[in-house]
Coordinates of C-alpha atoms in Angstrom, one line a residue:
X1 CA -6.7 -2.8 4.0
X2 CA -10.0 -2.9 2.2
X3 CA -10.7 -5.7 -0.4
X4 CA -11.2 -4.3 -3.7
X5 CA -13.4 -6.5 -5.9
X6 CA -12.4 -6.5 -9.4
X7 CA -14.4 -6.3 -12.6
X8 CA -14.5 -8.8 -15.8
X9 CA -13.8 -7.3 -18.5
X10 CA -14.4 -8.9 -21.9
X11 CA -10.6 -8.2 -22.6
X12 CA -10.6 -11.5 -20.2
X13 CA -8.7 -8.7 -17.7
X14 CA -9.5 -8.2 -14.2
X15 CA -9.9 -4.7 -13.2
X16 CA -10.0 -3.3 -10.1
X17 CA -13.4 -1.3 -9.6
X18 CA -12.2 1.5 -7.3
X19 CA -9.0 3.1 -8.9
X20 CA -7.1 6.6 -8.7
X21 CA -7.5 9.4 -11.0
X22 CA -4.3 11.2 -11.7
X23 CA -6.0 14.4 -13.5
X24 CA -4.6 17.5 -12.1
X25 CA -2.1 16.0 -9.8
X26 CA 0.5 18.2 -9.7
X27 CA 3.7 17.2 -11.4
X28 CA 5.8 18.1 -7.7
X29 CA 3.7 15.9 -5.9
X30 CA 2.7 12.8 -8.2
X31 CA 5.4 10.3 -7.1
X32 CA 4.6 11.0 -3.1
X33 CA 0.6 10.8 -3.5
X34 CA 1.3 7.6 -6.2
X35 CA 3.6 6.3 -3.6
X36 CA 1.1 6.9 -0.6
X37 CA -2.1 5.3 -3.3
X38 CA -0.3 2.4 -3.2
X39 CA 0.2 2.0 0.5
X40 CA -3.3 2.8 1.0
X41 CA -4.0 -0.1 -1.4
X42 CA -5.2 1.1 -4.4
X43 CA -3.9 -0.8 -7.6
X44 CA -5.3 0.7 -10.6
X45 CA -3.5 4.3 -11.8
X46 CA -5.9 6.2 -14.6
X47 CA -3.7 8.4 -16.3
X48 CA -2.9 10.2 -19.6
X49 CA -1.1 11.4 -21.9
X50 CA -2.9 15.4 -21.6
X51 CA -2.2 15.1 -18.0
X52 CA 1.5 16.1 -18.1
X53 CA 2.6 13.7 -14.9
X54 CA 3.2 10.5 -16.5
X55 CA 7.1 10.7 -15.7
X56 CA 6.7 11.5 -12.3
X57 CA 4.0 9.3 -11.3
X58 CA 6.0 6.2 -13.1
X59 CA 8.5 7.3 -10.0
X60 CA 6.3 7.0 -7.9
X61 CA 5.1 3.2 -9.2
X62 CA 9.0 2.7 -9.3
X63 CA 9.7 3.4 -5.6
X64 CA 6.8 1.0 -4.4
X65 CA 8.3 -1.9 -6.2
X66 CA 11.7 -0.9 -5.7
X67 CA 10.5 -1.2 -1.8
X68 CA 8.5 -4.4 -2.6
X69 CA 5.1 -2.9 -1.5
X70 CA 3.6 -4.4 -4.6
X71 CA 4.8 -6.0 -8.1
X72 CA 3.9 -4.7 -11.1
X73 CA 1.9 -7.6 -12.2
X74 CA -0.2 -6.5 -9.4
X75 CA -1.1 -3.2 -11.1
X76 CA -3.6 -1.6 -13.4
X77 CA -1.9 0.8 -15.1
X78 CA -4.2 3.0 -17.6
X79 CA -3.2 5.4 -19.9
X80 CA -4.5 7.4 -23.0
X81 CA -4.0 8.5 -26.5
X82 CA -4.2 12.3 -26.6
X83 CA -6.1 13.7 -30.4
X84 CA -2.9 15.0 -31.7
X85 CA -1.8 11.1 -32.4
X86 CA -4.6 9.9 -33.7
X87 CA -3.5 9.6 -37.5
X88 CA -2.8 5.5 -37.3
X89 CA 1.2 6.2 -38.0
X90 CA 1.8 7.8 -34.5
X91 CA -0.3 5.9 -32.3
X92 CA 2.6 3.5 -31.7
X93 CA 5.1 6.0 -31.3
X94 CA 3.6 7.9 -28.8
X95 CA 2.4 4.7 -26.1
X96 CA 6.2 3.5 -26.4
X97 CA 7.3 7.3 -25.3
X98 CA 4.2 7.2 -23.0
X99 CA 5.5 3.9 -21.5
X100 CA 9.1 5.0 -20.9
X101 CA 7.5 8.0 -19.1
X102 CA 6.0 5.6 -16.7
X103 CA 9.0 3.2 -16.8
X104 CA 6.8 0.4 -17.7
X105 CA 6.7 -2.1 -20.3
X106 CA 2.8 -2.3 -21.3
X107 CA -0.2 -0.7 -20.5
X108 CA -2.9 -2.5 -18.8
X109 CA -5.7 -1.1 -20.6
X110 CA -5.0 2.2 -22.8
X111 CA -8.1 4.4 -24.0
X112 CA -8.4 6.9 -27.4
X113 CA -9.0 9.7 -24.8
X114 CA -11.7 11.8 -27.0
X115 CA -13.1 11.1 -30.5
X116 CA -11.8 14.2 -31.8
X117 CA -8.5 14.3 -33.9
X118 CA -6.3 17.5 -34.2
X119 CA -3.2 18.3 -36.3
X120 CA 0.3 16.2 -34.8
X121 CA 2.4 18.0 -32.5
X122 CA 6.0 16.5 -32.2
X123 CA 6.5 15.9 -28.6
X124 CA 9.8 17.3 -28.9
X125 CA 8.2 20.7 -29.6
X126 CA 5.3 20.5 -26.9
X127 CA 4.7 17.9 -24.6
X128 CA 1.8 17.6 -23.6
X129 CA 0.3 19.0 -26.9
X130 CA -3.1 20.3 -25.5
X131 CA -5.8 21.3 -27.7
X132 CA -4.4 24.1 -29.7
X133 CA -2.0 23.9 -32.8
X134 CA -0.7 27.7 -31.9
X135 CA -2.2 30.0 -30.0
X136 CA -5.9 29.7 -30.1
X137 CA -5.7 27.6 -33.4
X138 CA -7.2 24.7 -33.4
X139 CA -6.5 22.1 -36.7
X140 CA -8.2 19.0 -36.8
X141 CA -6.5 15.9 -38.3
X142 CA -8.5 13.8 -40.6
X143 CA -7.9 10.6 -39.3
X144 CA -11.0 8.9 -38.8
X145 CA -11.8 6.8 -35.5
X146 CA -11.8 3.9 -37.7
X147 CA -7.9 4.2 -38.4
X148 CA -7.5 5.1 -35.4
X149 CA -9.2 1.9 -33.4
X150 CA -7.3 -0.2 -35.9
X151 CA -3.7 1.5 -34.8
X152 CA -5.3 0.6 -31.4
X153 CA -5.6 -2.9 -31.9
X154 CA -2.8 -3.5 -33.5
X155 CA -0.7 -2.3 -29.9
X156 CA -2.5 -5.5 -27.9
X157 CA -0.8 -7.9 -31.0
X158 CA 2.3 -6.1 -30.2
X159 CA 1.7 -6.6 -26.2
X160 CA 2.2 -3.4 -25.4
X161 CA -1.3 -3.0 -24.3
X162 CA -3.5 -6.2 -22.9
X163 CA -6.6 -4.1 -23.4
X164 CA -8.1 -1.0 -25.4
X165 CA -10.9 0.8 -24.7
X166 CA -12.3 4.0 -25.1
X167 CA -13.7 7.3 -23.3
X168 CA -16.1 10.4 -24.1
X169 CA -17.2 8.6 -27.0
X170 CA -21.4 8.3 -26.9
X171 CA -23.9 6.0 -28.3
X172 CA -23.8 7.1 -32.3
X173 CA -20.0 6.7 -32.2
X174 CA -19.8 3.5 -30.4
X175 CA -22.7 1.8 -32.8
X176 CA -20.5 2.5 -35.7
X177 CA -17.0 1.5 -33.9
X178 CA -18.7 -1.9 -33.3
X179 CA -19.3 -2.7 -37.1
X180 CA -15.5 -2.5 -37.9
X181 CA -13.8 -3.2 -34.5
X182 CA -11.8 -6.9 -34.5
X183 CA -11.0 -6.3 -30.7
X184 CA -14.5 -4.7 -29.2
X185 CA -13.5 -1.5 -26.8
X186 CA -13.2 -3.4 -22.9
X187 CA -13.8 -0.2 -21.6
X188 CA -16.1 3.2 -21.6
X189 CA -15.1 5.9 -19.4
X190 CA -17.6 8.7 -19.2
X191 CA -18.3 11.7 -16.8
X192 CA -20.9 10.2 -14.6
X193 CA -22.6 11.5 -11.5
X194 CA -25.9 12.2 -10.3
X195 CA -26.1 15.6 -12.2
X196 CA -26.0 13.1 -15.4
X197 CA -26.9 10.0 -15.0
X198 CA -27.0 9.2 -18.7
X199 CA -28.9 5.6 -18.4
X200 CA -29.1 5.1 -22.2
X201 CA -25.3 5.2 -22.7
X202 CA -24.8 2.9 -19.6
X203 CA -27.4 0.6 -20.9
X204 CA -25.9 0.5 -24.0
X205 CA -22.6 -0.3 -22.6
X206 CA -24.2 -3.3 -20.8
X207 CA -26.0 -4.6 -23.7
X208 CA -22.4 -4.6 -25.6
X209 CA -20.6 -5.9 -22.6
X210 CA -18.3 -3.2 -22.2
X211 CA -17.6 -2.4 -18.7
X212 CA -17.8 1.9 -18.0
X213 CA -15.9 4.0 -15.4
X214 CA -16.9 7.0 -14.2
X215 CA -15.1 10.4 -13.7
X216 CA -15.9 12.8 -12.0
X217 CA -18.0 11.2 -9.4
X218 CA -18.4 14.1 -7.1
X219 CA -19.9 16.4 -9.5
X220 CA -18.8 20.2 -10.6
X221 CA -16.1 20.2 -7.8
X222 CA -13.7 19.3 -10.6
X223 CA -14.7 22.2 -12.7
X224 CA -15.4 25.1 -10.6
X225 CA -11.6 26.6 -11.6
X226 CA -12.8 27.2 -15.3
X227 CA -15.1 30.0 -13.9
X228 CA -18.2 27.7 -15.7
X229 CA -21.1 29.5 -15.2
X230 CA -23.6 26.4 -15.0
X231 CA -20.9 24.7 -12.7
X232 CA -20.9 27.4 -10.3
X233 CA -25.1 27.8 -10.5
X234 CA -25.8 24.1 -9.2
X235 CA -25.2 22.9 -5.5
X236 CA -22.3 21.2 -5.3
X237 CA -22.9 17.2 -4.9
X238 CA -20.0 16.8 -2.1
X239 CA -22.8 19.2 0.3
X240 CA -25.9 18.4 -1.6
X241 CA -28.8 17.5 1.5
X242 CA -30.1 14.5 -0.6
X243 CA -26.4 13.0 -0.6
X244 CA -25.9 14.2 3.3
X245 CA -29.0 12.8 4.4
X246 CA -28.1 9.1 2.6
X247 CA -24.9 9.9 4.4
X248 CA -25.6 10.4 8.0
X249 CA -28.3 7.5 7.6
X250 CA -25.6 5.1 7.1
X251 CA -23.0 6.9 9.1
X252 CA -20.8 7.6 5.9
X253 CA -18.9 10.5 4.4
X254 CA -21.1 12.7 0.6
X255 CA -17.8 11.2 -1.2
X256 CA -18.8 7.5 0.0
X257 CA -21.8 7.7 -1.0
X258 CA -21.2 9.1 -4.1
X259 CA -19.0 6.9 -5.4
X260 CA -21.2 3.8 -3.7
X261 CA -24.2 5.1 -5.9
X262 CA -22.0 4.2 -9.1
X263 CA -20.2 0.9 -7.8
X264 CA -23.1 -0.5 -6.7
X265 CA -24.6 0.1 -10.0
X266 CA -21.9 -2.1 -11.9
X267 CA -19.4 1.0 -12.6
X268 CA -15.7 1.5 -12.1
X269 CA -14.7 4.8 -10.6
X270 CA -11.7 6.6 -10.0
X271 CA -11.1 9.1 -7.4
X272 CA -8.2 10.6 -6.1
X273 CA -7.3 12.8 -3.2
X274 CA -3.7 14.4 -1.9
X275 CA -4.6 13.1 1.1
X276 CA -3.9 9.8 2.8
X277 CA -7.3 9.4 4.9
X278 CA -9.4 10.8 2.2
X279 CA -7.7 7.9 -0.2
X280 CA -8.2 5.4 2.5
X281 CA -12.2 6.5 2.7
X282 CA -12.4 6.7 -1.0
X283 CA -11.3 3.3 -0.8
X284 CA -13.5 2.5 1.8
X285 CA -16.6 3.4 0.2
X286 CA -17.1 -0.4 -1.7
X287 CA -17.7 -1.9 1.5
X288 CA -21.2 -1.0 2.5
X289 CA -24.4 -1.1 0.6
X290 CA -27.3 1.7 -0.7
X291 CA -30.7 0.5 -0.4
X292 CA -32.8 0.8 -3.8
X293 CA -34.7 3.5 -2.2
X294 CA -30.9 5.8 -1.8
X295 CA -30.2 4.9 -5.4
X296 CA -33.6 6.2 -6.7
X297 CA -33.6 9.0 -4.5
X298 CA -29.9 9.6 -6.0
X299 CA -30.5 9.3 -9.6
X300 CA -33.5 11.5 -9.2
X301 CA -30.9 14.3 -8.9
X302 CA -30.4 14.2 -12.4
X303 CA -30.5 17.3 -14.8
X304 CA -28.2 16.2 -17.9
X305 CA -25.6 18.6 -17.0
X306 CA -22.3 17.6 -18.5
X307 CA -18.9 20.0 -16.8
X308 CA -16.2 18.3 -19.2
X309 CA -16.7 19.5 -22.4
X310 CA -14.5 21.6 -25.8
X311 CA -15.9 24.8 -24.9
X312 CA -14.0 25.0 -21.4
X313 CA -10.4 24.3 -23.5
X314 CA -10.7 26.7 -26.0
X315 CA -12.5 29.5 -27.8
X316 CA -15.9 29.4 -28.6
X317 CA -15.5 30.1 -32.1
X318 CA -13.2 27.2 -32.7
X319 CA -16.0 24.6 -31.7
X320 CA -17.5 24.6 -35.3
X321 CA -14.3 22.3 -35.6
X322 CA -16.0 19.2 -33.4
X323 CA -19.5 20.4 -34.4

């Protein structure tokens, strides 16, 4: 089993740097391919509220201890707080429900998931909320990020979160969050890959000592099922000849080296795969090294082309709402 190095963060947590992403697993198979991530060895979970699986992937974390594979002390379990609870008087509410789902008793580091905050939505009418109110109606809440970060903090004095952090937030936001935050965000995760590199935010991040993960490592492959027309116009990463070349150099799968490009510059990442052998190789990817030359060569890909953004949730005309 490959040795995971972890990462400081200034939470005083350890976190491992190659995790699981649990976007889009499907709710029929989360406890299996949970289950099978942890026999593989991976130990941090990134989920979320908007992904609609926490239930089933908590059975899956439940089986693995049950069998004694692992102890939950030995997890990183992350989790999010979707826009609908941003107004400070549901935050609380709605990690306890999100903690049952998993069968857990705290989160090991819990993230606002976007700085955008839309009208409540009682999970007992629609769980997950999504982005609309109704229909195509989007209603934005007017909870600032500033209520909202302090509800935040106030869940690590209640222990049911060691660390807070926060993700698709950029530079302007972050500035101003660091003027009032008492507990500085431990984490940033982004969408990071070599179609946008965004060095500014990441040096940012360092300067701040606030550690960032990356999504969507591998590029528009993600995407391609919203029918994006600027996903679908560049050449995927996963079959790019840049990342192919770097591969067969070092006798490595595109993934590896994908995700080696952003370990190896001092970034978390979180992958996931159905599949047992890709996990394992996912996994596998920390233990080898880039030269500086791959990493240029890499980076040099980059065209500032972001795939997760409002516009591929909703109606156009319902943007003027986040600007």
């Amino acid at each position: 089993m490959v040795q995971v190095p972890n990462l400081k963060l200034n939470s005083g947590a350890e976190m491992p740097q190659v995790g699981f992403g649990l976007w889009k697993v499907g709710n029929d198979i989360a406890p299996d391919v949970v289950y099978n991530a942890i026999k593989a060895g991976y130990r941090l979970f990134d989920g979320a509220c908007d992904y609609g699986n926490e239930v089933e992937c908590g059975q899956g974390v439940a089986r693995a201890i049950k069998e004694g594979i692992v102890k939950r002390e030995e997890l990183f379990i992350v989790s999010k707080l979707w826009n609908s609870f941003h107004d400070k008087e549901r935050v609380e509410p709605i990690v306890k429900k999100q903690l049952a789902d998993w069968g857990v008793d705290y989160f090991d580091l819990y993230l606002i998931h976007f700085p955008v905050a839309t009208e409540y939505v009682d999970p007992s009418v629609r769980y997950p909320p999504g982005w609309q109110y109704e229909g195509d109606e989007i209603r934005p809440s007017k909870a600032t990020i500033q209520e909202t970060w302090t509800a935040m903090e106030g869940l690590v004095e209640k222990g049911l979160a060691k660390s807070i952090g926060i993700s698709n937030f950029q530079a302007q936001l972050i500035y101003d969050m660091l003027r009032y935050a008492k507990i500085k965000p431990a984490t940033l995760q982004i969408e990071h890959h070599p179609y946008l590199v965004q060095n500014e935010l990441l040096r940012l991040a360092k300067n701040e000592g606030i550690t960032v993960t990356a999504y969507s490592s591998f590029g528009p492959a993600s995407f391609e099922e919203f029918n994006m027309e600027h996903a679908n116009k560049v050449k995927p990463l996963l079959s790019h000849d840049v990342i192919a070349e770097i591969a067969k150099k070092h006798g490595k799968t595109n993934a590896q080296v994908l995700l080696r490009w952003a370990t190896q510059r001092g970034l978390a990442v979180i992958p996931k795969s159905t599949k047992v052998e890709y996990m394992q190789s996912n996994l596998e990817s920390i233990a080898f090294d880039l030269s500086d030359d791959d990493i240029k060569k890499i980076s040099a890909l980059d065209i500032n082309t972001r795939f997760n953004q409002p516009s591929n949730y909703f109606p156009t005309e319902a943007l003027w709402i986040f600007g």
